[in-house]
mmCIF file of C-alpha atoms in Angstrom:
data_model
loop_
_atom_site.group_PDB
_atom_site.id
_atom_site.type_symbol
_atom_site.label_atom_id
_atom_site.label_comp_id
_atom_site.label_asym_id
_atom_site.label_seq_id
_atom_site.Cartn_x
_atom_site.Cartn_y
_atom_site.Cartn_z
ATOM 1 C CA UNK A 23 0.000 0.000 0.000
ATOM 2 C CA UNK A 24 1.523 3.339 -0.792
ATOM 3 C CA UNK A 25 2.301 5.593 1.997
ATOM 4 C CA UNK A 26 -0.027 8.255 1.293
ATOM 5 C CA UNK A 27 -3.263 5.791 1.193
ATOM 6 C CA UNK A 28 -1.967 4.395 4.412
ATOM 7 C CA UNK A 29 -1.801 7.111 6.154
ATOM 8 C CA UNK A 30 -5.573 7.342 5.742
ATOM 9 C CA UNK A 31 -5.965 4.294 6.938
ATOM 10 C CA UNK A 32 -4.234 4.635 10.294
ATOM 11 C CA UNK A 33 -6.197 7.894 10.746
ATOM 12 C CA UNK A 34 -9.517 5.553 10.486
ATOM 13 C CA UNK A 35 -7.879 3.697 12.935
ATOM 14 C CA UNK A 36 -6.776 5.651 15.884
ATOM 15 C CA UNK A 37 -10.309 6.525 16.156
ATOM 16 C CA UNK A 38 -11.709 3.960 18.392
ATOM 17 C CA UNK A 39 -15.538 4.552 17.218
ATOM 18 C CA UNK A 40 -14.991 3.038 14.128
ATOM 19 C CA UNK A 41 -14.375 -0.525 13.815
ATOM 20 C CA UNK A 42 -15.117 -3.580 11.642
ATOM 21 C CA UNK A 43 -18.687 -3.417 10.809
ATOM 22 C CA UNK A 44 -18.622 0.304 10.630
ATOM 23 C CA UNK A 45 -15.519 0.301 8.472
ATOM 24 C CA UNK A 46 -17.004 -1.761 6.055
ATOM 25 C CA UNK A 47 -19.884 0.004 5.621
ATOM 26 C CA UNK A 48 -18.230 3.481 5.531
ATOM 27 C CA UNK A 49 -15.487 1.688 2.706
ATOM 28 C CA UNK A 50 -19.089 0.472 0.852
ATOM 29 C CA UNK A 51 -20.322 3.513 0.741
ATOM 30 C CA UNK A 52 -17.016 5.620 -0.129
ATOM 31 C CA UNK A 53 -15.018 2.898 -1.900
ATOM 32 C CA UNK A 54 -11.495 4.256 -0.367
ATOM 33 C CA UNK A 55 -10.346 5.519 3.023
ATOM 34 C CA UNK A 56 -9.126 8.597 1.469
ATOM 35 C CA UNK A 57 -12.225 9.764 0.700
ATOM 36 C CA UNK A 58 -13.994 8.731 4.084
ATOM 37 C CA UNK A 59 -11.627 10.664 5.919
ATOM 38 C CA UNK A 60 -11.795 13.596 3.902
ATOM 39 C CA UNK A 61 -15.723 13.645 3.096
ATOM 40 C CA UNK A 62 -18.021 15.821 4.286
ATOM 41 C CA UNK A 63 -20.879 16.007 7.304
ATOM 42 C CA UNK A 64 -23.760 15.387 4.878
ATOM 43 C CA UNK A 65 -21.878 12.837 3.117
ATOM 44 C CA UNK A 66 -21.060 10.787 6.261
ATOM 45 C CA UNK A 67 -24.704 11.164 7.164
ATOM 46 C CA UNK A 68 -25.821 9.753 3.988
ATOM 47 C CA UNK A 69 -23.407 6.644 4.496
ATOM 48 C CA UNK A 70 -25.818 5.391 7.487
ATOM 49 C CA UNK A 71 -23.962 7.154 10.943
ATOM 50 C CA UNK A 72 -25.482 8.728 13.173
ATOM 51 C CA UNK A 73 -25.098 12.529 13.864
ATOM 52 C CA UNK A 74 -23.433 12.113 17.684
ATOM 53 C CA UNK A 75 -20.624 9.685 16.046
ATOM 54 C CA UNK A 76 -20.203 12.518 13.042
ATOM 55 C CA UNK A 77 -19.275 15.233 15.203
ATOM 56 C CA UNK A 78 -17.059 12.866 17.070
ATOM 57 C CA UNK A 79 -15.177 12.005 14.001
ATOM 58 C CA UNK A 80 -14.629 15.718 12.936
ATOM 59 C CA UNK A 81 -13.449 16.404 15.949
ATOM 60 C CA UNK A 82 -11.137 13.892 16.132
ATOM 61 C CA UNK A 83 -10.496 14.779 12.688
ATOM 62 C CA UNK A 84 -9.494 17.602 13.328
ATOM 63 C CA UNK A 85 -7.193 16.946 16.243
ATOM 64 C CA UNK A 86 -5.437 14.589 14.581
#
């Protein structure tokens, strides 16, 4: 995996709210990591999570 792709996945990573089953259905709906971590509010809402766990992940998001 190149080095910038995986860096997108260890950012999906370190954030404990997202695991397995969410991962998968994030990765269904956005086909890459890259573009889950960098998408949107309304786009992650679309994908099937809720609005608490949204926020959460901008946050972190951001922090990281």
């Amino acid at each position: 995996m190149e080095t910038e792709k995986l860096q997108y996945w260890l950012g999906l990573s370190a954030f404990g709210k997202i695991g397995p089953k969410r991962f998968e259905l994030l990765y269904r709906y956005f086909k890459s990591a890259e573009k889950i971590w960098k998408s949107e509010k309304g786009d992650l809402r679309k994908s099937g999570l809720s609005e608490k766990l949204i926020n959460e992940f901008l946050t972190f998001r951001q922090k990281f």
